[in-house]
Short mmCIF file of C-alpha atoms in Angstrom, two decimals:
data_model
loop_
_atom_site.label_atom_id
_atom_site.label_comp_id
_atom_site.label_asym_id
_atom_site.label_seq_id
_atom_site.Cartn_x
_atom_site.Cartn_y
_atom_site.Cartn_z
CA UNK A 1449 87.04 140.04 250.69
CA UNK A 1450 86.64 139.17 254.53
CA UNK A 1451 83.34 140.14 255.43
CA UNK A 1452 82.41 142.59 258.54
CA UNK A 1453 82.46 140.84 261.77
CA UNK A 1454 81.18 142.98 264.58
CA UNK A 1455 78.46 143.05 268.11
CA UNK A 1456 76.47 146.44 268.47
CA UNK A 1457 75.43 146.81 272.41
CA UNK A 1458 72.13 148.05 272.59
CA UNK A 1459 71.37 147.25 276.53
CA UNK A 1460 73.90 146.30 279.60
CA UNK A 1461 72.22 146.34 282.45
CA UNK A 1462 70.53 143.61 284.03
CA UNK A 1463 67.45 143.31 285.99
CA UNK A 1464 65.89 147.34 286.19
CA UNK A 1465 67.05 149.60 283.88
CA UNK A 1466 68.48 152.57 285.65
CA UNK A 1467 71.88 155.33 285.07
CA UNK A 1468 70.94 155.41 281.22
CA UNK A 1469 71.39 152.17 280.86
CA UNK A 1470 69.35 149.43 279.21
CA UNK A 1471 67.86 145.68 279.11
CA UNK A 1472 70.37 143.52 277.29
CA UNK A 1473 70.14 143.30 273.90
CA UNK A 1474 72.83 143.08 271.11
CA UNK A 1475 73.08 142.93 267.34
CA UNK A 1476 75.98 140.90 265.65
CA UNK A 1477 77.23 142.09 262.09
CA UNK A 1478 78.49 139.59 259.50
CA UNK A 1479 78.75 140.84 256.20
CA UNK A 1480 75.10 141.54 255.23
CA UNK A 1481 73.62 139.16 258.31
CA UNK A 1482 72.48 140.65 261.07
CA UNK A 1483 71.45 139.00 264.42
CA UNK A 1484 69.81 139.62 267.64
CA UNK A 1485 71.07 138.62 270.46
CA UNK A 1486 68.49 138.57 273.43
CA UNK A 1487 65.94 141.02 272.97
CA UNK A 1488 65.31 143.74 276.72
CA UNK A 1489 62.91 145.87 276.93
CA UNK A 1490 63.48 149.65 274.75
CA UNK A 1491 65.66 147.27 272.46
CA UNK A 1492 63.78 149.17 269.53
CA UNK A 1493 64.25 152.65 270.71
CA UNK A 1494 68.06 152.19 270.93
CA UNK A 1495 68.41 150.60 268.31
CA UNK A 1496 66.85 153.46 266.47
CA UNK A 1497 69.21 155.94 268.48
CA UNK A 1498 72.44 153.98 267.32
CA UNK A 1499 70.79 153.84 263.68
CA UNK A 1500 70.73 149.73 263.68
CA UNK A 1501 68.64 148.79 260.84
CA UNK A 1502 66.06 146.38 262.82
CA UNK A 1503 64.76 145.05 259.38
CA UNK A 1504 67.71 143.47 258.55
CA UNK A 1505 67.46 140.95 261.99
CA UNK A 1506 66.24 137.74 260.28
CA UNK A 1507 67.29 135.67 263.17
CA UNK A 1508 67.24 136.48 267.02
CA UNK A 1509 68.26 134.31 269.79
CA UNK A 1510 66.60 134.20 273.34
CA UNK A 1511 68.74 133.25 275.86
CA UNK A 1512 66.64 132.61 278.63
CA UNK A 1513 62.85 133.54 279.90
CA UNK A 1514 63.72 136.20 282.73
CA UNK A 1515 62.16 139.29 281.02
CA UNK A 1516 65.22 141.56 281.12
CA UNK A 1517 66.10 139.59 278.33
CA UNK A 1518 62.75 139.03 275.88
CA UNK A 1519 60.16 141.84 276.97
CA UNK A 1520 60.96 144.04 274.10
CA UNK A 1521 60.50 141.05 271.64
CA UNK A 1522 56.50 141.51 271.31
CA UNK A 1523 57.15 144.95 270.52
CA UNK A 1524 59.69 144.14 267.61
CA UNK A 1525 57.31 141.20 266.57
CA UNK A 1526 54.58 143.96 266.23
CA UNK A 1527 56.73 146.54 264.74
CA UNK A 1528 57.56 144.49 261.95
CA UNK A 1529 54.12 143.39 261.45
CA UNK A 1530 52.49 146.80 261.07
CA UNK A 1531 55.58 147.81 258.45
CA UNK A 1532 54.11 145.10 256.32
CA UNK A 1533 57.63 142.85 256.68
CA UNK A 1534 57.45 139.71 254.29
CA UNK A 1535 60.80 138.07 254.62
CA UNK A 1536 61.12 134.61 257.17
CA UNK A 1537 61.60 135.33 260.91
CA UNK A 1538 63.64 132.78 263.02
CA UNK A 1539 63.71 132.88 266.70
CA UNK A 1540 65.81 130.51 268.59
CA UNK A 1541 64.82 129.99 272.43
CA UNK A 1542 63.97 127.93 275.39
CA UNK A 1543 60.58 125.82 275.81
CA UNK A 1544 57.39 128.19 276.37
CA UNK A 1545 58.59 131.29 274.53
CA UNK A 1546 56.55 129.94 271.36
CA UNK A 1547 53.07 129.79 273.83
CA UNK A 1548 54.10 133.49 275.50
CA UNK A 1549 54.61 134.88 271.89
CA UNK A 1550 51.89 133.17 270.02
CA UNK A 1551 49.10 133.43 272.98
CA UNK A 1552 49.59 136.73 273.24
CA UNK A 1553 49.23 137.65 269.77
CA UNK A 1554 45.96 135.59 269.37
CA UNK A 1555 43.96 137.70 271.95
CA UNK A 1556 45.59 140.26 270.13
CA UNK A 1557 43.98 139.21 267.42
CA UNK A 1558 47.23 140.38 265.57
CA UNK A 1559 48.20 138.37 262.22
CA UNK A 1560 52.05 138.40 260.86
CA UNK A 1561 52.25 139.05 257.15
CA UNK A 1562 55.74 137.64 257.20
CA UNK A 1563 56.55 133.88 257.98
CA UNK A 1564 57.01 133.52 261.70
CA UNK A 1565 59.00 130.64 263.15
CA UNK A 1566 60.20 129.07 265.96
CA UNK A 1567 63.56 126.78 267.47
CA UNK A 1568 63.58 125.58 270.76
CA UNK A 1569 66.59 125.38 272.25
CA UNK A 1570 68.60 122.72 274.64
CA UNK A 1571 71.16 123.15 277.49
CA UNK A 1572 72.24 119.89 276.89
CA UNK A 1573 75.81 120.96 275.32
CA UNK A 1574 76.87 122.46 272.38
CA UNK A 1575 74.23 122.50 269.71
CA UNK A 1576 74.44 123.77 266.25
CA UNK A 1577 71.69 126.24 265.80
CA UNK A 1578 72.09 127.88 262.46
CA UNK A 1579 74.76 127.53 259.76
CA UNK A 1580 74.86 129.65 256.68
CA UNK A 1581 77.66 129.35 253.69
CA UNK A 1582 80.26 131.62 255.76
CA UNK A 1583 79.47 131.19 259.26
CA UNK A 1584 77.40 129.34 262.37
CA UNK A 1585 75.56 129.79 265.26
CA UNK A 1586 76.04 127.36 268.07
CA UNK A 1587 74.21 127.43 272.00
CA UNK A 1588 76.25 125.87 274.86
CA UNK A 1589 74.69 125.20 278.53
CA UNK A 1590 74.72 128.37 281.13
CA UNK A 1591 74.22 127.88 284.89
CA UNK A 1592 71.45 129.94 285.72
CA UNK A 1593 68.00 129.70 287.40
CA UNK A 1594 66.23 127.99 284.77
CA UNK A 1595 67.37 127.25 281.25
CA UNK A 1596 69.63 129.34 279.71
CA UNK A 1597 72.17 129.22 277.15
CA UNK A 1598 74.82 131.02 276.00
CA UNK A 1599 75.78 131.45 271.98
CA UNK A 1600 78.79 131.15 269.84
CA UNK A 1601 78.91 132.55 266.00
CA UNK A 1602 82.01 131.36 264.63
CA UNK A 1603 83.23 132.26 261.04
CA UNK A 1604 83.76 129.68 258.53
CA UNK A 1605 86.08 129.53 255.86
CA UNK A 1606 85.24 130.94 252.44
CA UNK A 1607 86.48 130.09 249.09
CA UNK A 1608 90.29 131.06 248.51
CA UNK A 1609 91.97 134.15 246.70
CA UNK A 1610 93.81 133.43 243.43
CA UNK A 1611 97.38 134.68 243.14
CA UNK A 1612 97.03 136.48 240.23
CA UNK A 1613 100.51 136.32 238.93
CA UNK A 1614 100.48 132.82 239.27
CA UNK A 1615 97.81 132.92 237.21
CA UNK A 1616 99.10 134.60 234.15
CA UNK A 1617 102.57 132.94 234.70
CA UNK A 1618 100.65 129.42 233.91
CA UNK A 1619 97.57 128.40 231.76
CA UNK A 1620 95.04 127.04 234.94
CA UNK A 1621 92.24 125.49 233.68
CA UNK A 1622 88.76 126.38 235.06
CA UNK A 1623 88.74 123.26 236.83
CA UNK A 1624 91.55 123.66 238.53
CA UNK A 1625 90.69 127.17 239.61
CA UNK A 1626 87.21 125.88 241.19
CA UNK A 1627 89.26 123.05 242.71
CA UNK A 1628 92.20 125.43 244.35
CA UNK A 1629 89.21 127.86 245.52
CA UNK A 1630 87.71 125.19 247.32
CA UNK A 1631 91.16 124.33 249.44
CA UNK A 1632 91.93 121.15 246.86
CA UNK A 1633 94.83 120.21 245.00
CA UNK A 1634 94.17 119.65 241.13
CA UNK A 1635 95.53 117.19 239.31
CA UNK A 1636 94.48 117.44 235.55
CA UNK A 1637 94.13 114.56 233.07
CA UNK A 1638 98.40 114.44 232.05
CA UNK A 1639 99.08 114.63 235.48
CA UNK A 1640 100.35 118.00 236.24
CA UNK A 1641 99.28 119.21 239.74
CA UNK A 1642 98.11 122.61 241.18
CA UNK A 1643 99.11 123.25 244.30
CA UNK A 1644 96.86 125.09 246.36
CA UNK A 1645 99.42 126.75 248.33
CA UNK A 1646 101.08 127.61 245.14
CA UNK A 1647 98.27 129.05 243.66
CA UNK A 1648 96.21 130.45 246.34
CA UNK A 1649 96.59 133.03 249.15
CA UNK A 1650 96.54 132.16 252.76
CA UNK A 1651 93.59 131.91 254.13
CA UNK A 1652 92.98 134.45 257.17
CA UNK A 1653 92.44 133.17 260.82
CA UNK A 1654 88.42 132.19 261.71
CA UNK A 1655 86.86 134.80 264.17
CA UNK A 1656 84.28 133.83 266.96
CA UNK A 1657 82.21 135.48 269.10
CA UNK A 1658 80.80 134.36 272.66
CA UNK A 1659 78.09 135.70 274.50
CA UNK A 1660 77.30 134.42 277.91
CA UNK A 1661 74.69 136.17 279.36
CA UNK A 1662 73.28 135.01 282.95
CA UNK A 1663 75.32 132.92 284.54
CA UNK A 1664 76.75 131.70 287.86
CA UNK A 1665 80.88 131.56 287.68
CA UNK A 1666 81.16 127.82 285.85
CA UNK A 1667 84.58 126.67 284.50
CA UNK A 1668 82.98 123.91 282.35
CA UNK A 1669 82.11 126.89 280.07
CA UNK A 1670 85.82 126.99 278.45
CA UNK A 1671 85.11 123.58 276.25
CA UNK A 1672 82.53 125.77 274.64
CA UNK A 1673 84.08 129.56 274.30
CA UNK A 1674 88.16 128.60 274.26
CA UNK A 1675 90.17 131.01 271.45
CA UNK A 1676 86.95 133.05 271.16
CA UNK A 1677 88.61 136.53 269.77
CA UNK A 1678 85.61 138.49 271.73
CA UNK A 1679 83.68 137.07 274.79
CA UNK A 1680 80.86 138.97 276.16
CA UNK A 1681 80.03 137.82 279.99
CA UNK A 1682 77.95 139.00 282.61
CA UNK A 1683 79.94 140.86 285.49
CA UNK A 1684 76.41 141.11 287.46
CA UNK A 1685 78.19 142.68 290.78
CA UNK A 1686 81.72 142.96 292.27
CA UNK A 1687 83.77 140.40 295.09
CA UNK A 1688 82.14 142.44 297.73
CA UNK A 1689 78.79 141.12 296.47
CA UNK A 1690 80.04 137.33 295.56
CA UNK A 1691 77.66 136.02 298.22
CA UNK A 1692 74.61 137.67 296.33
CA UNK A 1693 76.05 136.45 293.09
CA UNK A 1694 75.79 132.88 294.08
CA UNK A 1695 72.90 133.38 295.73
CA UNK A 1696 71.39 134.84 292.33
CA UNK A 1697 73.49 132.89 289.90
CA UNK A 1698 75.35 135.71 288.44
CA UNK A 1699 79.05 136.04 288.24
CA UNK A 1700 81.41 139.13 289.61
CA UNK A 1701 83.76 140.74 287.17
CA UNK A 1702 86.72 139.39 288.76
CA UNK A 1703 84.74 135.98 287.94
CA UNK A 1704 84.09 136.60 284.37
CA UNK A 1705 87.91 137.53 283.77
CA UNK A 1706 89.21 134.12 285.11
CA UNK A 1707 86.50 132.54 283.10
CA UNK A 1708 88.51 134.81 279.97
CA UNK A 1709 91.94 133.91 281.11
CA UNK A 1710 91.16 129.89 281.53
CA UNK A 1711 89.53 129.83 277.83
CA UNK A 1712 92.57 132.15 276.48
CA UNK A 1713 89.80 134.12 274.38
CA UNK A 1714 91.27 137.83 273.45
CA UNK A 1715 89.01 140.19 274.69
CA UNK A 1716 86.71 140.30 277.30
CA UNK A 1717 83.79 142.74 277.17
CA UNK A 1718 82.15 142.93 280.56
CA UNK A 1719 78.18 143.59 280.87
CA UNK A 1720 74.44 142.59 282.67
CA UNK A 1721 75.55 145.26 285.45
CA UNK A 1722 73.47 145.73 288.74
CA UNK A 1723 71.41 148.75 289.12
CA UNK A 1724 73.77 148.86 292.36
CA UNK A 1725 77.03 150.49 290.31
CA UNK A 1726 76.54 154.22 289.27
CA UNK A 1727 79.82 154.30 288.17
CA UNK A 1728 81.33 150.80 286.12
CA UNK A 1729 84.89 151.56 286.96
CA UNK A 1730 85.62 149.63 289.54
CA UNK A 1731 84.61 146.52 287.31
CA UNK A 1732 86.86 147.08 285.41
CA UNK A 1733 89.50 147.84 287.37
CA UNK A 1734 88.41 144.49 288.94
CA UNK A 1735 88.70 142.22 286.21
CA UNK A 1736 91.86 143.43 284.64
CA UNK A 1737 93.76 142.10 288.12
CA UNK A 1738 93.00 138.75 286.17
CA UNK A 1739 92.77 139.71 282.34
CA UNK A 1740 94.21 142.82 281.41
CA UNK A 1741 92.28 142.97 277.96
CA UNK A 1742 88.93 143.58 279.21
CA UNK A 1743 86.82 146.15 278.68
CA UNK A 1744 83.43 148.14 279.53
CA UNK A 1745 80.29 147.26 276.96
CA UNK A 1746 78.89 150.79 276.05
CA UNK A 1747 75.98 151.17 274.84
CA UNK A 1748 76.03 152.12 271.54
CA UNK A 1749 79.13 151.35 270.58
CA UNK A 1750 80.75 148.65 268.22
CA UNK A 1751 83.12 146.12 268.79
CA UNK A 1752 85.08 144.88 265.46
CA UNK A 1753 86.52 141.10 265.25
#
């Protein structure tokens, strides 16, 4: 069975949150994982709104220290500890978010019943951050105003389906069948050999997901996010404004859908929006001159891989 692929948005605005809309935060789905991606201010509010079950997160991934993207972490870090959570917490960030989350915590005088811990990240290139038996997490360098990275989950292949008729039709033995599950051919003791692409079912294309959150417009990022069937990337303001993008190190829309269209992903899902735009129209209208498959992140709402 392929397992559930799929990003939650919980926050898409960027620096004040203003129009109903949020800090940026995000949850991504797979199968029975769920991860946090950046963690804004009211994350745990929304999340409750949109019914995401927050004690699920056991890893969550910090982009970068401006505080429209961690602020709501303490909160979480405290919610969990007064429900008495147990199981391991991972975060994954930049240099000096273990001293802002542990100092403030000891004049707190707060203690975690659950196992706390802590990965520094580098935006030194692609870096393998987490890898479980079906998928990974990787971070890749962002061009921001101090470090920041982006992330990439990308699925991994599991073990193959048996053709069942092929099964009956011949005697397999067991160790053939663990063999063919794995992607080998089997070749038994007489020297008959099982095919896997006789015995097995295709396996299903690999999904990935990219989230780039702060940014200035940087082509180098397609080594990192190329194929990617969903890429989420900040669309911070619109041409009119590309002087204050650079200036700020954000991208435009139009920006973020040549950034889709050079890496060839399949979707682009716009977000990080100035307080500036009421009305996120014209964004979009923006970015589909370059990539027509791009879309508005709304809060609340899930987007399948």
């Amino acid at each position: 069975m392929i397992p559930d692929f799929e990003v939650t948005i919980l926050g898409n605005t960027s620096s004040i949150p203003v129009h109903g809309r949020h800090h940026t935060a995000q949850v991504v789905r797979f199968g029975q994982d769920f991860l946090l991606l950046d963690c804004g201010e009211a994350m745990q509010l929304q999340a409750r709104a949109y019914k995401v079950k927050v004690s699920k997160i056991s890893n969550i991934f910090i982009s970068h220290l401006h505080g429209d993207h961690y602020y709501g972490l303490i909160g979480l870090l405290s919610s969990y500890s007064l429900g008495k959570r147990t199981t391991p917490l991972t975060i994954y960030g930049p240099k000096g978010l273990d001293d802002i989350i542990t100092t403030n915590f000891r004049y707190s005088n707060t203690k975690f019943p659950y196992p706390l811990n802590f990965v520094e990240t580098h935006d030194d290139g692609l870096n393998l951050l987490l890898e479980t038996s079906r998928y990974q997490v990787f971070s890749f360098p962002l061009k921001h105003r101090l470090p920041t990275t982006g992330f990439l989950v990308k699925e991994k292949h599991g073990l193959r389906s048996m053709i069942k008729e092929k099964l009956l039709q011949n005697e397999v033995p067991l160790a053939a069948i663990q063999s063919l599950r794995q992607g080998e051919d089997y070749k038994d003791e007489q020297g008959k050999v099982y095919k896997v692409k006789t015995y097995t079912y295709p396996l299903p294309p690999l999904r990935s997901y990219a989230y780039c959150s702060d940014t200035i417009y940087n082509p180098e990022l397609k080594q990192y996010i190329k194929n990617a069937d969903l890429l989420y990337h900040e669309s911070t303001f619109m041409e009119d404004n590309l002087e204050r993008a650079a200036v700020t190190y954000h991208s435009t829309a139009k920006q973020a859908a040549e950034i889709a269209k050079m890496s060839q992903v399949k979707k682009l899902l716009l977000g990080h929006f100035s307080s500036r735009y009421v009305h996120l129209e014209p964004l979009l209208e923006e970015a589909k001159t370059i990539f027509e498959n791009s879309i508005l992140s709304e809060e609340g709402s899930i987007y399948a891989l």
